[in-house]
Amino acid sequence: AKGFREKSLMAVQSGSAASEKTGVHIWSFLISAIGSYSSLATEDSSSATTYLETMKCFLDQRRALDFAHYHYLLAWQAVMMGDVRQAQEHARVFMRPDSGGVPFFTGFHHIASAMILLADENPREALAHIEQAKKIGGETKSALIEYHALLVEADFELVRGKKPEGQKLLKAALAIGREKQIFNFDWWLPQTMARLCTTALEQGIEPVYIREFIRRHDLFPETPPLHIDAWPWPLRTPSSTACSTSRA
């Protein structure tokens, strides 16, 4: 994740410099959006705020899709900071019927709304949004939408103790992730993914894909997974020898 963020921000800085040099800012809104995505994905709220403020400078509120996009990112930041009420206010904007009408983006808007509602302990409405997202994912043949919607639903079921249901959903999601090699997506919440990756390795679900996922993002759950031999520890010291080491 660190390498991805560094490359992404280098591209953002290069694009911003070109815009300043030429005075052409037609892409400045999207360039700043990329900076916001990279920062939010690594929980760098301070940098995200800077990029979001730049987005606002180049936001044309007559462009419904851009306006929804801006509030979609603000809502992600609010959830990351634990401000569910603020996230709900932004969701009201990006879920408006006139927010662009592009099915691909609408699918992600439903996923974001579901995550906000689950954070607010409103599962009934959240699950309705997840179903809408899965429907859009199927209609548009978007593996990414289906993958993320299934992950959110799996986490919900697992957190409330419905292990068989949650594991079935997680298995379906990770099969898509492994087939399509998905390692990044919107509304990334590291501890949620660490929790799901822990369950996956405990149950032997897509272990090769999950180990690579953990490595790329340096994921680590709040409770060290000492009971999971398959966890990709950076360095492992076998208990049988005091001096030898091997790579996990």
C-alpha positions as CSV (number, residue, x, y, z in Angstrom):
1,A,0.0,0.0,0.0
2,K,2.8,2.3,0.8
3,G,4.4,1.9,-2.6
4,F,1.1,2.4,-4.3
5,R,0.4,5.6,-2.4
6,E,3.9,7.0,-3.2
7,K,3.5,6.3,-6.9
8,S,0.0,7.7,-6.9
9,L,1.0,10.9,-5.1
10,M,4.0,11.4,-7.4
11,A,1.6,11.3,-10.3
12,V,-0.7,13.8,-8.5
13,Q,2.2,16.2,-7.8
14,S,3.3,15.9,-11.5
15,G,-0.2,16.6,-12.8
16,S,-0.7,19.5,-10.4
17,A,2.7,21.0,-11.4
18,A,1.8,20.8,-15.1
19,S,-1.6,22.5,-14.4
20,E,0.1,25.3,-12.5
21,K,2.7,25.7,-15.2
22,T,0.3,25.8,-18.1
23,G,-2.6,27.5,-16.3
24,V,-4.9,24.7,-17.6
25,H,-7.0,23.3,-14.8
26,I,-9.5,21.1,-16.7
27,W,-8.1,18.0,-14.8
28,S,-7.3,19.6,-11.5
29,F,-10.5,18.4,-9.8
30,L,-9.8,14.7,-10.7
31,I,-6.1,15.0,-9.9
32,S,-7.0,16.2,-6.4
33,A,-9.5,13.4,-6.2
34,I,-6.8,10.9,-6.8
35,G,-4.7,12.5,-4.0
36,S,-7.8,12.2,-1.8
37,Y,-8.2,8.5,-2.6
38,S,-4.6,7.7,-1.9
39,S,-4.6,9.6,1.4
40,L,-7.8,8.1,2.6
41,A,-6.7,4.6,1.7
42,T,-3.7,4.9,4.0
43,E,-5.7,6.7,6.8
44,D,-3.8,10.0,6.2
45,S,-6.7,12.3,7.1
46,S,-4.6,15.4,7.2
47,S,-3.3,15.0,3.6
48,A,-6.9,14.0,2.5
49,T,-8.2,17.2,3.9
50,T,-5.7,19.2,1.9
51,Y,-6.7,17.4,-1.4
52,L,-10.4,17.7,-0.6
53,E,-10.0,21.4,-0.1
54,T,-8.3,21.6,-3.5
55,M,-11.1,19.6,-5.0
56,K,-13.5,22.2,-3.6
57,C,-11.6,25.0,-5.3
58,F,-12.1,23.4,-8.7
59,L,-15.6,22.0,-8.1
60,D,-18.3,23.2,-10.5
61,Q,-21.5,22.5,-8.6
62,R,-23.5,22.4,-11.9
63,R,-21.7,19.2,-12.6
64,A,-23.9,16.7,-10.7
65,L,-21.5,13.8,-10.9
66,D,-18.5,15.8,-9.7
67,F,-20.6,17.3,-6.8
68,A,-21.6,13.7,-5.8
69,H,-18.0,12.5,-6.1
70,Y,-16.8,15.3,-3.8
71,H,-19.3,14.4,-1.1
72,Y,-18.7,10.7,-1.5
73,L,-15.0,11.3,-0.5
74,L,-16.0,13.6,2.3
75,A,-18.3,10.9,3.7
76,W,-15.5,8.3,3.5
77,Q,-13.3,10.6,5.6
78,A,-16.1,11.2,8.1
79,V,-16.6,7.5,8.6
80,M,-12.9,7.0,9.0
81,M,-12.9,9.7,11.7
82,G,-15.9,8.1,13.4
83,D,-18.3,11.0,12.5
84,V,-21.3,9.1,11.4
85,R,-23.7,12.0,11.5
86,Q,-21.5,14.0,9.1
87,A,-21.2,11.1,6.8
88,Q,-25.0,10.8,6.7
89,E,-25.2,14.5,5.6
90,H,-22.8,13.8,2.7
91,A,-24.6,10.6,1.8
92,R,-27.8,12.6,1.3
93,V,-26.0,14.6,-1.4
94,F,-24.4,11.7,-3.3
95,M,-27.5,9.6,-3.1
96,R,-29.8,12.3,-4.6
97,P,-31.6,11.1,-7.8
98,D,-29.9,13.9,-9.8
99,S,-26.4,12.9,-8.7
100,G,-25.2,11.9,-12.2
101,G,-27.2,8.7,-13.0
102,V,-24.1,6.6,-13.9
103,P,-24.8,3.0,-12.8
104,F,-21.1,2.2,-12.0
105,F,-20.8,5.1,-9.5
106,T,-24.3,4.5,-8.2
107,G,-23.3,1.0,-7.2
108,F,-20.5,2.4,-5.1
109,H,-22.8,5.0,-3.6
110,H,-25.1,2.3,-2.4
111,I,-22.1,0.5,-0.8
112,A,-21.0,3.6,1.0
113,S,-24.5,4.3,2.2
114,A,-24.7,0.7,3.6
115,M,-21.4,1.2,5.5
116,I,-22.7,4.5,7.0
117,L,-26.0,2.9,8.0
118,L,-24.2,-0.1,9.6
119,A,-22.0,2.3,11.5
120,D,-25.2,3.9,12.7
121,E,-26.7,0.5,13.7
122,N,-29.4,0.6,11.0
123,P,-28.9,-2.8,9.4
124,R,-32.3,-3.1,7.7
125,E,-31.7,-0.1,5.4
126,A,-28.1,-1.0,5.0
127,L,-28.9,-4.4,3.6
128,A,-31.3,-2.8,1.2
129,H,-28.5,-0.7,-0.2
130,I,-26.2,-3.8,-0.4
131,E,-28.8,-5.6,-2.4
132,Q,-29.1,-2.6,-4.8
133,A,-25.3,-2.6,-5.1
134,K,-25.2,-6.3,-5.9
135,K,-28.0,-5.9,-8.5
136,I,-26.1,-3.0,-10.2
137,G,-22.9,-5.1,-10.1
138,G,-24.6,-7.9,-11.8
139,E,-26.3,-5.7,-14.4
140,T,-23.1,-3.8,-15.2
141,K,-20.9,-6.9,-14.9
142,S,-18.7,-5.1,-12.4
143,A,-16.7,-7.6,-10.4
144,L,-15.5,-4.7,-8.2
145,I,-18.9,-3.7,-7.1
146,E,-20.0,-7.3,-6.4
147,Y,-16.8,-7.9,-4.5
148,H,-17.1,-4.9,-2.2
149,A,-20.8,-5.4,-1.6
150,L,-20.2,-9.0,-0.6
151,L,-17.4,-8.0,1.7
152,V,-19.5,-5.5,3.5
153,E,-22.3,-8.0,3.9
154,A,-19.9,-10.7,5.1
155,D,-18.5,-8.5,7.7
156,F,-22.0,-7.5,8.9
157,E,-23.0,-11.2,9.3
158,L,-19.7,-12.2,11.0
159,V,-19.8,-9.3,13.5
160,R,-23.3,-10.2,14.6
161,G,-22.3,-13.8,15.1
162,K,-23.8,-15.4,12.0
163,K,-20.6,-17.3,11.1
164,P,-21.9,-19.7,8.5
165,E,-23.7,-17.0,6.5
166,G,-20.7,-14.6,6.9
167,Q,-18.2,-17.2,5.8
168,K,-20.2,-18.1,2.8
169,L,-20.4,-14.5,1.7
170,L,-16.7,-14.0,2.4
171,K,-15.8,-17.0,0.3
172,A,-17.9,-15.7,-2.6
173,A,-16.2,-12.2,-2.3
174,L,-12.7,-13.5,-2.1
175,A,-13.1,-15.9,-5.0
176,I,-13.9,-12.8,-7.1
177,G,-11.0,-10.9,-5.6
178,R,-8.6,-13.8,-6.3
179,E,-9.9,-14.3,-9.9
180,K,-9.8,-10.6,-10.7
181,Q,-6.7,-9.8,-8.6
182,I,-8.4,-7.0,-6.7
183,F,-6.2,-5.4,-4.1
184,N,-7.5,-1.8,-3.9
185,F,-11.0,-0.4,-3.7
186,D,-13.0,2.7,-2.4
187,W,-13.9,3.1,1.2
188,W,-11.0,1.2,2.5
189,L,-11.1,0.6,6.3
190,P,-8.0,-1.3,7.3
191,Q,-9.3,-2.8,10.6
192,T,-12.4,-4.1,8.8
193,M,-10.2,-5.8,6.2
194,A,-7.8,-7.1,8.8
195,R,-10.7,-8.7,10.6
196,L,-12.0,-10.3,7.4
197,C,-8.5,-11.5,6.4
198,T,-8.1,-13.1,9.9
199,T,-11.4,-15.0,9.4
200,A,-10.4,-16.1,5.9
201,L,-7.1,-17.6,7.1
202,E,-8.7,-19.2,10.1
203,Q,-11.2,-20.9,7.7
204,G,-8.7,-21.6,4.9
205,I,-10.5,-19.3,2.4
206,E,-8.3,-18.2,-0.5
207,P,-5.1,-18.3,1.6
208,V,-2.7,-17.4,-1.2
209,Y,-4.7,-14.4,-2.3
210,I,-5.3,-13.3,1.4
211,R,-1.6,-13.6,2.3
212,E,-0.7,-11.4,-0.6
213,F,-3.4,-8.9,0.3
214,I,-2.1,-8.7,3.9
215,R,1.5,-8.2,2.6
216,R,0.5,-5.4,0.2
217,H,-1.3,-3.5,2.8
218,D,0.7,-4.4,5.9
219,L,-2.5,-5.4,7.6
220,F,-2.5,-6.4,11.2
221,P,-5.6,-6.9,13.4
222,E,-6.1,-5.3,16.8
223,T,-5.5,-8.7,18.4
224,P,-2.3,-10.3,17.2
225,P,-3.3,-13.5,15.2
226,L,-0.8,-15.7,17.0
227,H,-3.0,-18.7,16.5
228,I,-2.8,-18.5,12.7
229,D,0.2,-20.3,11.3
230,A,-0.7,-19.2,7.8
231,W,-0.4,-15.5,8.7
232,P,2.3,-13.9,6.6
233,W,4.6,-12.8,9.4
234,P,7.6,-10.8,8.0
235,L,10.0,-13.0,10.0
236,R,9.3,-16.3,11.8
237,T,11.6,-18.0,14.3
238,P,10.8,-21.7,14.5
239,S,10.3,-22.9,18.1
240,S,12.4,-26.0,17.5
241,T,15.6,-24.0,17.0
242,A,17.0,-21.0,18.8
243,C,19.3,-19.7,16.1
244,S,17.8,-20.3,12.6
245,T,15.2,-18.1,10.9
246,S,13.1,-18.4,7.8
247,R,10.9,-16.2,5.7
248,A,7.2,-16.9,6.1
